Amino acid sequence: MKELVIVAGAAGSGLSSAEFIFEELGYITIKNIPTQAWEALTQLEEKEEKSTKTCLICHAFNVFDIISISKKLKHVDVKIILLTCDKESLLKRYALSRRVHPRTTLEKITPEQAIEKDCDDIKQCLDYANLVIDTSAIQVKRLRTLIYQFISGNKSNKITAITFMSFGLKNGVPEGIDTFFDVRQIPNPYWVDKLKELTGEDQEVIDYMNSFPITQKTIDSIIVYLESFFNELQKSDRANYTIGIACSGGQHRSTYVANYLKKYFEKKYTTFVIHRDSPQLNSNEE
């Protein structure tokens, strides 16, 4: 655990929405972990050398102890986001959702008292916060923008997460993709004996495909379309978009093009790549 974001707030202030946002951004999310369990987990994590991005979602009643434990972690970048909300809005949300406030059961108090205690607990932690967001009158789209800007340091609204998925048409079109591009016009390395068993991540295969002008021409035409399309996508409420890249078998051409597009767009967007029909390549994703 090298990067830790603690998101805390009153129940009903938008914690579930924040959890989904951090999942979109590639964080491991942990929700409502007991204080003692968190203390034990951090001791184990301190011994791990692997770098991870972790988001801890916690309710107001144990946030102070969670922050105290987390602040003691060495070599971990700890950021704290507090979600505040006025009491009237919280009461309305609970009335509409008919959910049970966790404190009403744990402490045998009324929802009004539970919300009051939540707000008091959050106030005690305001001095520790790196970012405070009042969710009383904002939509999830705005919350997503504010969190993304804070985490990335990006002042723009380019928050869409794009996944490029390579696949082979012989195995069918994947469910869940939003659109796809067919790159079978690129010469197929499969028919070259020495390249047949390699993939689109091997330099010999890349050099072979790039020896044909149609390869870069195909990629450039996809980029031109996607740049315009992604700009328009920012105006919608879509948080994620999956672009399929298809060839015959999903081994050479589509894997190369998907990797190329991922690297091209990663400076503007949160990007991921998945190779459906060459799953051994997915472990290479950083």
Coordinates of C-alpha atoms in Angstrom, one line a residue:
M1 CA 0.0 0.0 0.0
K2 CA 1.8 3.1 -1.2
E3 CA -1.2 5.4 -1.8
L4 CA -4.1 5.5 0.6
V5 CA -7.2 7.7 0.2
I6 CA -9.6 7.8 3.2
V7 CA -13.1 8.9 2.3
A8 CA -15.3 9.5 5.3
G9 CA -18.7 11.1 5.8
A10 CA -22.0 10.9 7.4
A11 CA -24.1 7.9 6.3
G12 CA -26.1 9.2 3.3
S13 CA -23.5 11.8 2.3
G14 CA -22.4 10.0 -0.8
L15 CA -20.0 7.3 0.4
S16 CA -21.4 4.6 -1.9
S17 CA -21.0 6.9 -4.9
A18 CA -17.5 7.7 -3.9
E19 CA -16.7 4.0 -3.6
F20 CA -17.9 3.5 -7.2
I21 CA -15.8 6.5 -8.4
F22 CA -12.6 5.1 -6.9
E23 CA -13.3 1.7 -8.4
E24 CA -13.5 3.4 -11.8
L25 CA -10.1 5.0 -11.1
G26 CA -8.5 1.6 -10.5
Y27 CA -8.3 1.7 -6.7
I28 CA -8.7 -1.3 -4.4
T29 CA -11.7 -0.2 -2.2
I30 CA -12.3 -1.3 1.4
K31 CA -15.6 -0.3 3.0
N32 CA -16.5 -0.1 6.7
I33 CA -13.6 -2.1 8.1
P34 CA -13.6 -2.2 11.9
T35 CA -10.8 -0.2 13.6
Q36 CA -9.0 -3.2 15.0
A37 CA -9.1 -5.0 11.7
W38 CA -7.7 -1.9 9.9
E39 CA -4.9 -1.7 12.4
A40 CA -3.9 -5.3 11.9
L41 CA -4.1 -4.9 8.1
T42 CA -1.9 -1.9 8.0
Q43 CA 0.8 -3.7 9.9
L44 CA 0.7 -6.4 7.3
E45 CA 0.7 -3.9 4.4
E46 CA 3.7 -2.1 5.8
K47 CA 5.8 -5.2 5.1
E48 CA 4.6 -5.4 1.5
E49 CA 6.8 -3.9 -1.2
K50 CA 4.2 -4.0 -3.9
S51 CA 2.8 -0.6 -4.7
T52 CA -1.0 -0.4 -4.6
K53 CA -3.7 2.3 -4.7
T54 CA -6.2 1.8 -1.9
C55 CA -9.3 3.7 -1.0
L56 CA -10.8 3.2 2.4
I57 CA -14.5 4.2 2.7
C58 CA -15.6 4.6 6.4
H59 CA -18.5 6.0 8.2
A60 CA -18.3 8.8 10.6
F61 CA -18.4 6.8 13.9
N62 CA -14.9 5.4 13.5
V63 CA -13.2 7.8 11.2
F64 CA -11.1 9.6 13.9
D65 CA -9.5 6.3 14.9
I66 CA -9.0 5.2 11.3
I67 CA -7.2 8.5 10.5
S68 CA -5.0 8.2 13.6
I69 CA -3.9 4.7 12.6
S70 CA -3.3 5.7 9.0
K71 CA -1.3 8.8 9.8
K72 CA 1.3 6.5 11.5
L73 CA 2.0 4.6 8.3
K74 CA 5.5 5.1 6.9
H75 CA 6.2 5.4 3.2
V76 CA 2.5 5.7 2.4
D77 CA 0.9 8.8 0.8
V78 CA -2.3 9.3 2.9
K79 CA -5.0 11.6 1.6
I80 CA -8.2 12.3 3.4
I81 CA -11.5 13.3 1.8
L82 CA -14.4 14.3 4.0
L83 CA -18.0 14.3 2.6
T84 CA -20.2 16.8 4.4
C85 CA -23.9 17.3 4.0
D86 CA -26.5 19.4 5.8
K87 CA -28.8 17.5 8.2
E88 CA -32.0 18.4 6.3
S89 CA -30.7 16.8 3.1
L90 CA -29.6 13.7 5.0
L91 CA -33.0 13.3 6.6
K92 CA -34.7 13.7 3.2
R93 CA -32.4 11.1 1.6
Y94 CA -33.2 8.6 4.3
A95 CA -36.9 9.3 4.0
L96 CA -36.8 8.7 0.3
S97 CA -34.6 5.6 0.3
R98 CA -36.1 4.1 3.5
R99 CA -32.7 2.8 4.4
V100 CA -31.8 2.1 8.0
H101 CA -29.1 4.3 9.4
P102 CA -26.3 2.1 10.8
R103 CA -26.2 3.9 14.1
T104 CA -29.9 3.5 14.9
T105 CA -29.3 -0.3 15.3
L106 CA -25.8 -0.1 16.8
E107 CA -26.6 2.6 19.4
K108 CA -30.4 2.3 19.6
I109 CA -31.1 5.9 18.8
T110 CA -33.4 7.7 16.3
P111 CA -32.4 8.5 12.8
E112 CA -32.3 12.2 13.7
Q113 CA -29.9 11.5 16.6
A114 CA -27.8 9.3 14.4
I115 CA -27.4 12.0 11.8
E116 CA -26.6 14.6 14.4
K117 CA -23.8 12.3 15.8
D118 CA -22.4 11.7 12.3
C119 CA -22.2 15.4 11.6
D120 CA -20.4 16.0 14.9
D121 CA -17.9 13.3 14.3
I122 CA -17.0 14.6 10.8
K123 CA -16.6 18.1 12.3
Q124 CA -13.9 16.8 14.6
C125 CA -11.9 15.6 11.6
L126 CA -12.1 18.7 9.4
D127 CA -8.5 19.8 10.4
Y128 CA -7.1 16.5 9.0
A129 CA -8.9 16.7 5.6
N130 CA -7.1 17.4 2.4
L131 CA -10.4 17.9 0.6
V132 CA -13.9 18.6 2.0
I133 CA -16.9 18.2 -0.4
D134 CA -20.3 19.4 0.6
T135 CA -22.7 16.9 -1.2
S136 CA -25.9 18.7 -0.1
A137 CA -26.8 20.0 -3.5
I138 CA -24.4 18.3 -6.0
Q139 CA -25.0 15.4 -8.4
V140 CA -22.8 12.3 -8.7
K141 CA -21.3 13.7 -11.9
R142 CA -20.0 16.7 -10.1
L143 CA -18.7 14.6 -7.2
R144 CA -16.8 12.4 -9.7
T145 CA -15.2 15.5 -11.3
L146 CA -14.1 17.0 -7.9
I147 CA -12.6 13.7 -6.8
Y148 CA -10.8 13.1 -10.1
Q149 CA -9.4 16.6 -10.1
F150 CA -8.1 16.2 -6.6
I151 CA -6.5 12.7 -7.1
S152 CA -4.9 13.4 -10.5
G153 CA -4.1 17.1 -10.0
N154 CA -5.9 17.6 -13.3
K155 CA -7.9 20.8 -13.5
S156 CA -10.0 19.8 -16.5
N157 CA -13.2 17.8 -16.5
K158 CA -11.7 14.9 -18.6
I159 CA -12.7 12.2 -16.2
T160 CA -13.9 9.4 -18.5
A161 CA -12.3 6.0 -18.0
I162 CA -11.6 4.3 -21.3
T163 CA -11.0 0.5 -21.7
F164 CA -9.5 -0.8 -24.9
M165 CA -10.4 -4.5 -25.3
S166 CA -8.7 -6.6 -28.0
F167 CA -10.5 -9.7 -29.2
G168 CA -10.8 -12.2 -32.1
L169 CA -13.9 -12.1 -34.2
K170 CA -13.7 -15.9 -34.6
N171 CA -14.6 -16.1 -30.9
G172 CA -17.5 -13.7 -31.1
V173 CA -18.0 -10.1 -30.1
P174 CA -17.6 -9.5 -26.3
E175 CA -20.6 -8.5 -24.3
G176 CA -20.4 -5.1 -22.7
I177 CA -18.4 -3.2 -25.3
D178 CA -19.8 0.0 -26.6
T179 CA -18.3 0.0 -30.0
F180 CA -15.5 -1.7 -31.9
F181 CA -13.1 -1.2 -34.7
D182 CA -12.1 -4.0 -37.2
V183 CA -8.3 -3.9 -37.9
R184 CA -8.2 -7.0 -40.2
Q185 CA -7.0 -4.8 -43.0
I186 CA -3.5 -4.8 -41.4
P187 CA -1.5 -7.8 -42.8
N188 CA -1.7 -10.8 -40.4
P189 CA 1.5 -11.9 -38.8
Y190 CA -0.1 -15.3 -38.2
W191 CA 0.7 -16.3 -41.7
V192 CA 4.5 -15.7 -41.2
D193 CA 5.9 -18.9 -39.7
K194 CA 8.4 -17.2 -37.3
L195 CA 5.7 -14.8 -36.0
K196 CA 2.8 -17.3 -35.8
E197 CA 3.3 -18.1 -32.1
L198 CA 4.2 -14.6 -31.0
T199 CA 1.8 -11.8 -30.0
G200 CA 1.2 -8.1 -30.8
E201 CA 3.6 -7.2 -27.9
D202 CA 6.6 -8.9 -29.5
Q203 CA 8.9 -6.4 -31.3
E204 CA 9.3 -8.7 -34.3
V205 CA 5.5 -8.7 -34.8
I206 CA 5.3 -4.9 -34.3
D207 CA 8.1 -4.3 -36.8
Y208 CA 6.4 -6.6 -39.4
M209 CA 3.1 -4.8 -39.1
N210 CA 4.6 -1.4 -39.2
S211 CA 6.5 -2.2 -42.4
F212 CA 3.1 -1.8 -44.1
P213 CA 1.7 1.8 -44.4
I214 CA -1.8 0.5 -43.9
T215 CA -1.0 -0.2 -40.2
Q216 CA -0.3 3.3 -39.1
K217 CA -3.0 4.6 -41.5
T218 CA -5.6 2.4 -39.8
I219 CA -4.5 3.5 -36.3
D220 CA -4.4 7.2 -37.2
S221 CA -8.0 7.0 -38.6
I222 CA -9.2 5.4 -35.4
I223 CA -7.5 8.1 -33.3
V224 CA -9.0 10.9 -35.4
Y225 CA -12.5 9.5 -34.7
L226 CA -11.9 8.7 -31.0
E227 CA -10.5 12.1 -30.2
S228 CA -13.6 13.8 -31.5
F229 CA -15.9 11.2 -29.9
F230 CA -14.2 11.3 -26.5
N231 CA -14.5 15.1 -26.4
E232 CA -18.3 14.8 -26.9
L233 CA -18.4 12.0 -24.4
Q234 CA -17.3 14.3 -21.6
K235 CA -20.6 16.1 -21.9
S236 CA -22.5 13.0 -20.9
D237 CA -22.9 11.2 -17.6
R238 CA -21.0 8.2 -18.8
A239 CA -18.1 7.3 -16.5
N240 CA -16.8 4.4 -18.4
Y241 CA -16.6 3.5 -22.1
T242 CA -15.2 0.2 -23.6
I243 CA -13.7 0.3 -27.1
G244 CA -13.3 -3.1 -28.8
I245 CA -10.4 -3.7 -31.2
A246 CA -11.0 -6.7 -33.4
C247 CA -8.9 -8.9 -35.6
S248 CA -9.3 -12.6 -36.6
G249 CA -7.9 -14.3 -33.5
G250 CA -7.1 -11.6 -31.0
Q251 CA -3.4 -12.5 -30.9
H252 CA -1.4 -10.1 -33.1
R253 CA -3.1 -7.1 -34.7
S254 CA -5.8 -6.3 -32.2
T255 CA -3.5 -6.6 -29.2
Y256 CA -0.9 -4.2 -30.7
V257 CA -3.5 -1.6 -31.7
A258 CA -5.3 -1.8 -28.3
N259 CA -1.9 -1.2 -26.5
Y260 CA -1.1 1.6 -28.9
L261 CA -4.4 3.4 -28.3
K262 CA -4.1 2.9 -24.5
K263 CA -0.7 4.6 -24.5
Y264 CA -1.9 7.4 -26.8
F265 CA -4.9 8.4 -24.8
E266 CA -3.5 7.8 -21.3
K267 CA -2.3 11.4 -21.0
K268 CA -5.8 12.7 -21.4
Y269 CA -7.9 10.0 -19.8
T270 CA -7.8 7.1 -17.3
T271 CA -7.1 4.2 -19.7
F272 CA -7.0 0.4 -19.3
V273 CA -6.4 -2.4 -21.8
I274 CA -7.8 -5.9 -21.7
H275 CA -6.8 -8.7 -24.1
R276 CA -9.8 -11.1 -24.1
D277 CA -8.3 -13.8 -26.3
S278 CA -4.7 -13.4 -25.2
P279 CA -5.2 -13.3 -21.4
Q280 CA -1.5 -14.0 -20.7
L281 CA -0.8 -10.5 -21.8
N282 CA -3.1 -8.9 -19.2
S283 CA -0.5 -9.6 -16.4
N284 CA 1.8 -7.2 -18.2
E285 CA -0.5 -4.3 -17.5
E286 CA 1.1 -1.9 -15.0

